[in-house]
XYZ file of C-alpha atoms in Angstrom:
566
model
C 1.877 12.990 64.761
C 3.364 14.013 61.322
C 2.563 10.522 60.141
C -1.072 10.798 61.534
C -1.118 14.102 59.415
C -0.177 13.091 56.146
C -2.065 9.707 56.389
C -5.342 11.949 56.986
C -4.469 14.132 54.242
C -4.672 10.879 51.723
C -7.734 9.736 53.079
C -10.136 10.781 50.953
C -7.607 9.585 47.749
C -7.531 5.788 48.898
C -5.390 4.284 46.062
C -1.470 2.010 46.487
C 0.337 0.954 44.345
C 2.685 -2.294 44.493
C 5.165 -3.654 42.333
C 7.951 -6.422 42.319
C 11.049 -6.016 41.917
C 14.380 -8.567 41.233
C 16.400 -8.734 44.489
C 19.437 -6.406 42.700
C 17.676 -3.618 41.233
C 20.201 -2.309 39.603
C 20.199 1.035 40.797
C 16.847 1.136 41.997
C 16.844 3.250 46.030
C 14.443 4.207 47.919
C 16.375 6.087 49.851
C 17.697 8.128 46.944
C 13.982 9.468 46.600
C 14.063 10.603 49.834
C 11.085 8.838 51.424
C 10.878 9.323 54.762
C 11.403 5.755 56.937
C 7.526 4.715 57.360
C 7.418 4.549 53.374
C 10.474 2.515 53.118
C 10.813 1.258 55.662
C 14.590 -0.087 57.884
C 15.731 -2.223 59.823
C 15.520 -0.352 63.090
C 11.492 0.271 62.812
C 9.663 -1.830 65.209
C 8.445 -5.532 64.280
C 9.222 -4.370 60.899
C 9.487 -7.826 59.142
C 12.251 -8.919 56.524
C 11.713 -9.848 53.152
C 13.604 -11.896 50.970
C 15.243 -9.930 48.404
C 13.929 -11.868 45.385
C 11.063 -11.155 46.680
C 10.834 -8.032 48.190
C 7.682 -5.771 47.712
C 7.273 -2.032 48.571
C 3.835 -0.476 49.222
C 3.595 3.318 48.089
C 0.483 5.721 49.098
C -0.177 8.382 46.811
C 3.687 9.422 47.183
C 4.843 12.642 44.535
C 7.807 10.694 43.873
C 6.476 7.519 42.968
C 6.670 8.404 38.787
C 10.604 9.292 39.364
C 10.674 5.793 41.352
C 8.759 4.039 37.657
C 10.902 5.833 35.464
C 13.721 4.787 36.770
C 12.845 1.243 37.488
C 11.304 0.698 34.313
C 14.476 1.162 32.475
C 16.570 -1.400 34.727
C 14.438 -3.791 36.281
C 10.668 -4.049 34.082
C 9.230 -4.223 36.939
C 5.265 -5.699 37.674
C 2.813 -2.973 38.484
C -0.012 -3.140 40.011
C -2.781 -0.761 40.641
C -5.328 -1.813 43.730
C -7.908 0.769 45.409
C -10.662 2.227 44.733
C -11.261 5.627 42.526
C -9.839 6.647 39.253
C -5.883 5.662 38.535
C -3.729 9.200 39.593
C -2.470 10.828 36.746
C 1.070 11.098 38.229
C 1.519 7.422 37.987
C 1.455 7.798 34.109
C 4.340 9.142 31.943
C 4.535 12.150 30.116
C 6.195 10.244 26.896
C 3.161 7.812 26.980
C 0.448 10.074 26.163
C 2.462 11.180 23.479
C 1.215 9.728 19.738
C 2.856 7.052 18.462
C 5.603 7.784 15.974
C 7.184 4.368 15.022
C 5.612 4.939 11.148
C 6.637 8.900 11.346
C 9.860 7.706 8.916
C 7.196 6.265 5.765
C 4.776 10.004 6.645
C 5.203 12.965 4.368
C 4.744 14.974 8.019
C 6.850 13.455 10.153
C 7.332 15.459 12.995
C 10.797 16.490 12.334
C 9.562 20.312 12.110
C 7.397 20.412 14.729
C 9.543 18.638 16.811
C 12.674 21.655 15.782
C 10.295 24.255 16.620
C 9.576 23.268 20.277
C 13.435 23.177 20.383
C 13.425 26.625 19.457
C 10.674 27.439 22.074
C 12.683 24.876 24.416
C 9.998 23.021 25.016
C 11.536 19.153 25.410
C 10.528 16.278 23.112
C 10.402 13.564 25.504
C 10.475 10.109 23.342
C 9.000 7.306 25.122
C 11.842 4.219 25.842
C 10.555 1.574 23.675
C 9.644 3.808 20.037
C 13.525 5.297 21.021
C 14.851 1.935 20.879
C 12.527 0.879 17.849
C 14.103 3.511 15.963
C 17.711 3.249 16.384
C 17.962 1.111 13.943
C 14.883 2.469 11.468
C 16.022 5.564 11.275
C 19.671 5.777 10.929
C 19.644 2.912 7.909
C 16.141 3.918 6.215
C 16.210 8.050 5.989
C 19.499 9.203 6.315
C 20.270 11.200 2.964
C 16.615 10.636 1.648
C 17.614 7.862 0.100
C 15.833 4.393 -0.255
C 16.925 1.268 -0.249
C 18.874 0.147 -3.380
C 18.080 -3.048 -5.259
C 19.941 -4.916 -4.407
C 19.201 -4.811 -0.674
C 15.659 -4.910 -1.875
C 16.961 -8.596 -3.512
C 19.382 -9.302 -0.003
C 15.934 -8.679 2.414
C 13.610 -10.138 0.726
C 12.683 -13.368 -1.506
C 10.494 -14.867 -3.576
C 9.924 -13.811 -7.136
C 7.734 -10.959 -5.964
C 10.110 -10.159 -3.252
C 7.239 -10.059 -1.117
C 8.673 -11.675 1.767
C 10.928 -10.960 4.381
C 14.402 -13.528 4.364
C 14.282 -15.650 7.961
C 16.822 -13.681 9.383
C 15.876 -9.986 8.180
C 13.772 -7.210 10.921
C 11.196 -4.959 10.087
C 11.810 -1.617 10.689
C 8.115 -1.797 11.714
C 6.442 -4.202 14.174
C 5.092 -7.431 12.320
C 2.805 -7.964 15.079
C 1.165 -5.202 15.256
C -1.275 -3.853 12.253
C -0.294 -0.976 10.702
C -2.277 1.413 9.355
C -4.316 0.849 6.558
C -3.047 3.716 3.650
C 0.503 2.029 4.809
C -0.780 -1.880 4.049
C -2.360 -0.656 0.786
C -0.040 -1.546 -2.059
C 0.421 -0.312 -5.705
C -0.744 -3.961 -7.169
C -4.497 -2.931 -5.735
C -4.652 -1.776 -9.397
C -5.190 -5.119 -10.838
C -8.733 -4.947 -9.589
C -9.436 -2.064 -11.731
C -8.206 -4.255 -14.422
C -9.868 -7.410 -14.213
C -13.166 -5.011 -14.042
C -12.533 -2.776 -16.339
C -11.821 -4.959 -18.524
C -15.065 -7.131 -18.769
C -16.938 -4.136 -19.545
C -14.947 -3.567 -22.857
C -15.283 -7.352 -23.097
C -19.226 -7.079 -23.224
C -18.954 -4.424 -25.281
C -17.191 -6.174 -28.168
C -19.432 -9.299 -27.879
C -22.340 -7.017 -28.178
C -20.410 -5.164 -31.124
C -18.555 -7.657 -33.158
C -20.594 -9.942 -36.207
C -19.318 -13.411 -34.608
C -20.695 -12.874 -31.187
C -23.817 -10.996 -32.896
C -26.243 -14.148 -32.524
C -26.032 -14.011 -28.446
C -28.267 -10.844 -28.303
C -26.168 -9.179 -25.742
C -28.210 -6.181 -24.483
C -26.301 -2.476 -24.355
C -28.087 -2.788 -20.370
C -24.710 -5.220 -19.236
C -21.784 -3.278 -20.695
C -23.360 0.063 -19.063
C -23.596 -1.566 -15.732
C -19.975 -3.111 -15.692
C -18.407 0.479 -17.459
C -20.088 2.323 -14.529
C -19.106 -0.037 -12.084
C -15.506 -0.421 -13.017
C -15.740 3.518 -13.045
C -17.199 3.067 -9.149
C -13.931 0.780 -8.431
C -11.980 2.480 -10.259
C -12.373 5.931 -8.401
C -12.201 3.889 -4.634
C -8.459 2.415 -5.656
C -7.639 5.755 -7.132
C -8.376 8.098 -4.409
C -7.362 5.658 -1.401
C -3.794 5.341 -3.525
C -3.544 9.574 -3.922
C -4.241 9.594 0.386
C -1.137 7.487 0.531
C 0.721 9.336 -1.582
C -0.529 12.356 0.534
C 0.322 10.964 3.941
C 2.852 8.310 3.163
C 4.301 9.269 0.081
C 8.691 7.705 1.696
C 6.487 4.355 1.412
C 5.079 4.732 -2.199
C 8.825 6.110 -2.957
C 9.543 2.244 -2.063
C 7.401 1.088 -4.104
C 8.849 2.679 -7.057
C 12.025 1.662 -6.309
C 10.339 -2.050 -5.620
C 12.287 -4.080 -8.633
C 8.835 -5.706 -8.816
C 6.233 -3.235 -7.843
C 7.470 -0.486 -9.963
C 5.850 -2.330 -12.581
C 2.113 -1.952 -11.539
C 2.650 2.163 -11.595
C 1.624 1.361 -15.549
C -1.975 -0.570 -14.020
C -3.516 2.881 -13.262
C -2.823 3.817 -16.834
C -3.969 0.707 -18.845
C -6.920 0.670 -16.727
C -8.009 3.876 -17.626
C -7.567 2.882 -21.237
C -9.702 -0.060 -21.171
C -12.184 2.337 -19.674
C -12.070 4.341 -22.961
C -12.526 1.571 -24.691
C -15.073 -0.144 -22.990
C -16.727 2.983 -23.074
C -20.587 2.325 -24.239
C -20.341 5.555 -26.825
C -18.169 4.715 -29.879
C -14.243 5.618 -29.153
C -14.108 7.506 -32.225
C -16.526 10.488 -30.973
C -13.964 10.871 -28.035
C -11.625 13.785 -28.253
C -8.406 12.644 -29.607
C -6.875 14.501 -25.698
C -8.184 12.346 -23.567
C -5.801 9.621 -25.695
C -2.441 11.715 -25.191
C -3.680 12.609 -21.839
C -3.323 8.871 -20.706
C -0.752 7.856 -22.597
C 1.649 10.630 -21.628
C 2.535 8.571 -18.470
C 3.132 5.929 -20.074
C 5.767 7.078 -21.937
C 7.077 8.834 -19.383
C 7.488 5.274 -17.278
C 8.537 3.194 -20.270
C 11.666 5.768 -20.984
C 12.553 5.224 -16.739
C 12.089 1.885 -16.908
C 12.973 0.445 -20.102
C 16.063 2.618 -19.673
C 16.702 0.931 -16.202
C 17.155 -2.129 -18.085
C 19.295 -1.627 -20.940
C 21.471 0.634 -18.849
C 21.380 0.371 -15.062
C 23.750 -2.173 -13.828
C 21.474 -3.350 -10.476
C 18.018 -2.556 -12.212
C 18.912 -4.323 -15.438
C 16.505 -6.951 -16.884
C 18.641 -10.172 -16.150
C 17.775 -8.989 -12.822
C 15.065 -7.578 -11.964
C 13.029 -9.968 -14.769
C 9.710 -10.870 -13.653
C 6.073 -11.950 -15.038
C 4.898 -8.528 -13.862
C 7.330 -6.828 -16.371
C 4.263 -7.749 -18.891
C 2.085 -4.783 -17.658
C 4.780 -2.651 -18.462
C 4.856 -3.887 -21.945
C 0.759 -4.071 -22.103
C -0.074 -0.217 -21.663
C 2.425 0.059 -25.072
C -0.260 -2.651 -27.230
C -3.830 -1.163 -25.042
C -2.412 2.582 -25.980
C -1.553 1.522 -29.806
C -5.360 -0.645 -30.042
C -7.089 2.773 -28.556
C -5.305 5.338 -30.825
C -5.852 3.436 -33.468
C -9.428 2.580 -32.687
C -9.670 6.149 -32.008
C -8.601 7.440 -35.906
C -4.797 7.951 -34.634
C -2.473 6.146 -37.308
C 1.032 6.898 -36.702
C 2.007 7.278 -32.385
C -0.458 4.046 -32.436
C 2.500 2.484 -34.486
C 4.943 3.858 -32.296
C 4.156 2.212 -29.217
C 3.859 -0.726 -30.427
C 6.933 -1.166 -32.302
C 8.514 -0.287 -28.570
C 6.211 -2.347 -26.527
C 6.890 -5.739 -29.360
C 10.864 -4.837 -29.077
C 11.252 -4.930 -25.133
C 8.048 -7.778 -25.153
C 10.747 -9.928 -27.315
C 13.851 -9.130 -24.636
C 11.643 -9.944 -21.877
C 9.862 -13.265 -23.385
C 13.005 -14.968 -24.196
C 14.685 -13.804 -20.459
C 11.922 -14.783 -18.897
C 11.319 -17.906 -20.778
C 15.762 -18.919 -19.799
C 15.372 -18.725 -15.565
C 13.609 -16.002 -12.974
C 16.536 -13.942 -11.901
C 16.100 -15.345 -8.357
C 16.482 -18.878 -9.261
C 13.706 -20.352 -7.303
C 10.999 -21.713 -7.573
C 8.126 -19.481 -7.487
C 5.639 -20.182 -4.209
C 1.946 -21.464 -5.124
C 0.747 -17.618 -3.761
C 2.608 -16.198 -6.774
C 1.625 -18.724 -8.992
C -1.323 -16.774 -11.301
C 1.579 -14.130 -11.949
C 2.228 -16.764 -14.580
C -1.145 -15.655 -17.027
C 0.486 -12.523 -17.892
C 2.771 -14.191 -20.066
C -0.867 -14.465 -21.909
C -1.541 -10.879 -21.683
C 0.666 -9.303 -24.047
C 0.429 -11.298 -27.152
C -3.019 -11.097 -27.073
C -3.501 -6.884 -26.570
C -0.354 -7.222 -29.633
C -2.764 -8.965 -31.915
C -5.562 -7.392 -31.540
C -4.072 -3.458 -31.209
C -2.304 -4.787 -35.215
C -5.543 -5.681 -36.142
C -7.140 -2.067 -35.461
C -4.054 -0.368 -37.134
C -3.880 -2.122 -40.213
C -7.235 -3.189 -40.699
C -7.871 -6.570 -40.244
C -6.905 -9.900 -38.581
C -4.759 -10.316 -41.146
C -1.579 -13.082 -40.861
C 0.859 -10.922 -38.367
C -2.229 -10.401 -35.735
C -3.144 -14.155 -36.267
C 1.003 -14.934 -35.222
C 0.270 -12.997 -32.018
C -2.932 -14.397 -31.108
C -1.695 -17.835 -31.674
C 1.317 -17.288 -29.551
C -1.145 -16.202 -27.073
C -3.198 -19.411 -27.431
C -1.031 -21.884 -26.919
C 0.696 -19.989 -23.557
C -2.814 -19.713 -22.705
C -3.692 -23.693 -22.989
C -0.433 -24.555 -21.517
C -0.911 -23.198 -18.148
C -4.636 -24.026 -18.191
C -3.764 -27.972 -18.164
C -1.569 -27.168 -15.328
C -4.003 -28.271 -12.603
C -1.834 -27.654 -9.544
C -1.469 -23.806 -10.950
C -5.177 -23.546 -9.241
C -5.595 -25.126 -5.849
C -3.950 -25.238 -2.566
C -3.273 -21.932 -2.113
C -4.725 -18.658 -0.501
C -6.099 -15.943 -1.627
C -4.492 -12.922 -2.236
C -4.352 -10.072 -4.594
C -2.372 -11.968 -6.859
C -5.706 -13.686 -8.043
C -6.206 -10.797 -9.832
C -3.419 -11.718 -12.515
C -5.979 -14.569 -13.537
C -8.634 -12.053 -14.828
C -6.781 -9.435 -17.344
C -5.330 -11.922 -19.074
C -8.206 -14.456 -19.655
C -9.727 -11.903 -20.990
C -7.280 -10.407 -23.364
C -7.603 -13.815 -24.911
C -11.303 -13.904 -25.079
C -11.343 -10.309 -27.197
C -8.348 -11.808 -29.595
C -10.423 -14.633 -29.902
C -13.619 -12.976 -30.804
C -11.877 -10.848 -33.022
C -10.598 -13.851 -35.097
C -13.967 -15.815 -35.336
C -14.697 -12.375 -36.773
C -12.484 -13.036 -39.406
C -12.356 -16.841 -39.556
C -15.785 -17.254 -39.349
C -16.727 -21.212 -38.505
C -18.385 -23.004 -35.965
C -15.366 -24.140 -33.977
C -14.176 -20.323 -34.229
C -17.712 -19.286 -32.460
C -17.558 -21.961 -29.757
C -13.823 -21.036 -28.792
C -15.023 -17.331 -28.282
C -17.866 -17.845 -26.691
C -16.057 -20.496 -24.521
C -13.179 -18.059 -23.709
C -15.599 -15.110 -22.884
C -17.917 -17.799 -20.255
C -14.791 -18.615 -19.007
C -13.661 -14.994 -18.481
C -16.729 -13.979 -16.755
C -16.923 -16.723 -14.651
C -13.049 -16.271 -12.998
C -14.114 -12.257 -12.445
C -17.145 -12.898 -10.918
C -15.479 -15.494 -8.789
C -12.465 -13.505 -7.785
C -14.732 -10.253 -7.659
C -16.760 -12.088 -4.604
C -13.564 -13.425 -2.972
C -12.259 -10.325 -2.696
C -15.294 -8.949 -1.343
C -15.210 -11.438 1.559
C -11.627 -11.271 2.482
C -12.180 -7.494 2.502
C -15.519 -6.756 4.240
C -15.694 -9.788 6.518
C -12.279 -11.589 6.923
C -10.805 -8.262 6.653
C -7.656 -10.178 5.593
C -7.162 -8.906 2.283
C -3.864 -5.977 3.192
C -1.670 -8.108 5.834
C 1.555 -5.713 6.811
C 3.042 -4.971 3.585
C 6.896 -5.722 5.141
C 8.361 -5.694 1.554
C 8.472 -1.971 2.232
C 9.740 -1.920 5.794
C 13.100 -2.778 5.112
C 16.322 -0.555 6.604
C 18.358 1.271 3.967
C 21.426 -1.472 4.850
C 22.261 -3.838 7.067
C 21.917 -2.784 10.504
C 25.397 -2.904 12.504
C 26.388 -5.059 15.463
C 26.471 -1.958 17.713
C 22.717 -0.944 16.970
C 21.360 -4.312 17.490
C 23.078 -4.917 20.637
C 21.495 -0.919 21.614
C 17.943 -2.255 20.218
C 18.035 -5.396 22.229
C 19.852 -4.172 25.621
C 16.574 -1.179 25.814
C 13.906 -3.568 25.059
C 14.357 -5.027 27.843
C 15.690 -8.225 27.778
C 18.411 -10.447 29.465
C 21.556 -10.555 29.882
C 21.360 -14.236 29.170
C 19.119 -14.164 26.689
C 21.100 -11.432 24.898
C 24.166 -13.157 25.313
C 22.699 -16.897 23.465
C 21.850 -13.886 21.010
C 25.300 -13.150 20.145
C 26.651 -16.666 18.938
C 23.899 -16.856 16.276
C 24.841 -13.038 14.365
C 28.132 -13.859 14.597
C 27.750 -16.986 12.926
C 25.952 -15.770 10.121
C 27.657 -12.249 9.697
C 30.249 -13.912 7.675
C 27.291 -14.519 4.520
C 26.571 -11.023 4.800
C 23.207 -11.376 5.824
C 21.493 -9.964 8.731
C 20.878 -12.400 10.857
C 19.798 -13.379 14.612
C 17.645 -16.122 16.478
C 14.178 -16.298 16.243
C 13.693 -15.803 20.028
C 15.174 -12.092 19.668
C 13.704 -11.463 16.573
C 10.441 -11.943 18.239
C 11.532 -10.075 21.179
C 12.657 -7.278 18.841
C 9.409 -7.030 17.417
C 7.260 -7.266 20.203
C 9.448 -4.687 22.405
C 8.325 -1.791 19.237
C 4.558 -2.632 19.812
C 4.614 -2.717 23.760
C 3.281 0.364 25.540
C 4.581 1.095 28.772
């Protein structure tokens, strides 16, 4: 008979699929698939047993209509699929869309695949997008890349919290899944150059200990400077290549970091680290060609014009609104450039950069002393950034010493300011305990080394036992700090592998998502209508405050739906 022939034809591939659906499958009708009665069953069949609707099960035997059935069921009821039998699972049971690459990170990629999809459409090849990925992009696609814009400064302050703006607010949803690990390049922040600042400043410190008269009694061997300098160069090369790859493959993420009110200051860090490497070179600095200084100071001048102009004239990025301890990096670059330029024999341009840095340092110092713009207490994980207060005056004192040729009263004034700030922070023991490790720890290293360097120069001018002891003591503290932070960084990077968490500060929508988009996102995620109704009041009650909000349950479902695969 026809039934026996059909069964015999599939005897070679014994495989069955069973799935359970709710009592009201909402459009899932086996009759629509054209299945014969012996597959779908009916009430007229002899011996057919009725199954309660709540536990209805259907047994399928390698039937061509199975993919359509599974696709239809997935859009309505989210059935529980179980595959039984020997052999491999037939390829027809897997939808073509599930084999496509993950497109959730396309909005941050340089080559996001839009041209590829347009060319495919021109060729007449349909581009099926997975339901979960399509649902996840309903908010991110329209709110991040429209008109090729990035979030405004006001949007960063509205969606993020903390003085460093690195944490999402409770009722803010990221456009990328927070419960999954993102690609490494997307998680690699510009603040990683803080490691280069700390290590390269050590090379400069040991060279100073070797050459200055006040520390000649230490008999520092030149090999120490050589080793530290080459280690600094290797670290700088690794970090620079990694971030260059991020620029190539995730340029949108780099754009968002540059427009971030706080992260933009770390774009000075690579050039400051290079200036440290030139200053810490084992060979005499005055033998280096002046073109090297011009090449390194050109980007700093461009960033000065950009950042200082925003501080003065930009409404949403004015200094009174975006002032943060990390803004000291935008000032330190001018002092380091003046220090190196004067050491290389230049005169006018080092004075120019010193004057620019000093003017803006005074304004920044007063603004930060009055209040933090966010008007909130610094979380414990971010306390190390307070040490950036020490960096600018200590480097400025060294720069003025090289410009004037002696450690005169102007250099002493700046040095004493940095020394007082250093002591006032060190005596606060709570700044050094009770928080987990992060890249913010590197904020300890560079300022401590800068104060030690300034103290060594001061001891050469005022030579006595007290100043020598102070120079050796502060240098020892700086060396121990950098060594400990470097070892802890290596441990977290290679053993625990948690040094670079998901960078949620760049994964915010360009504007607050609309209510209709949030509902569409929830429906496509397969959530229960009952759960959806429960999440609506929370949104309505908080929408009056002008911030996107939802309850914790719906927030977690939205994040999880992006990361699920069919």
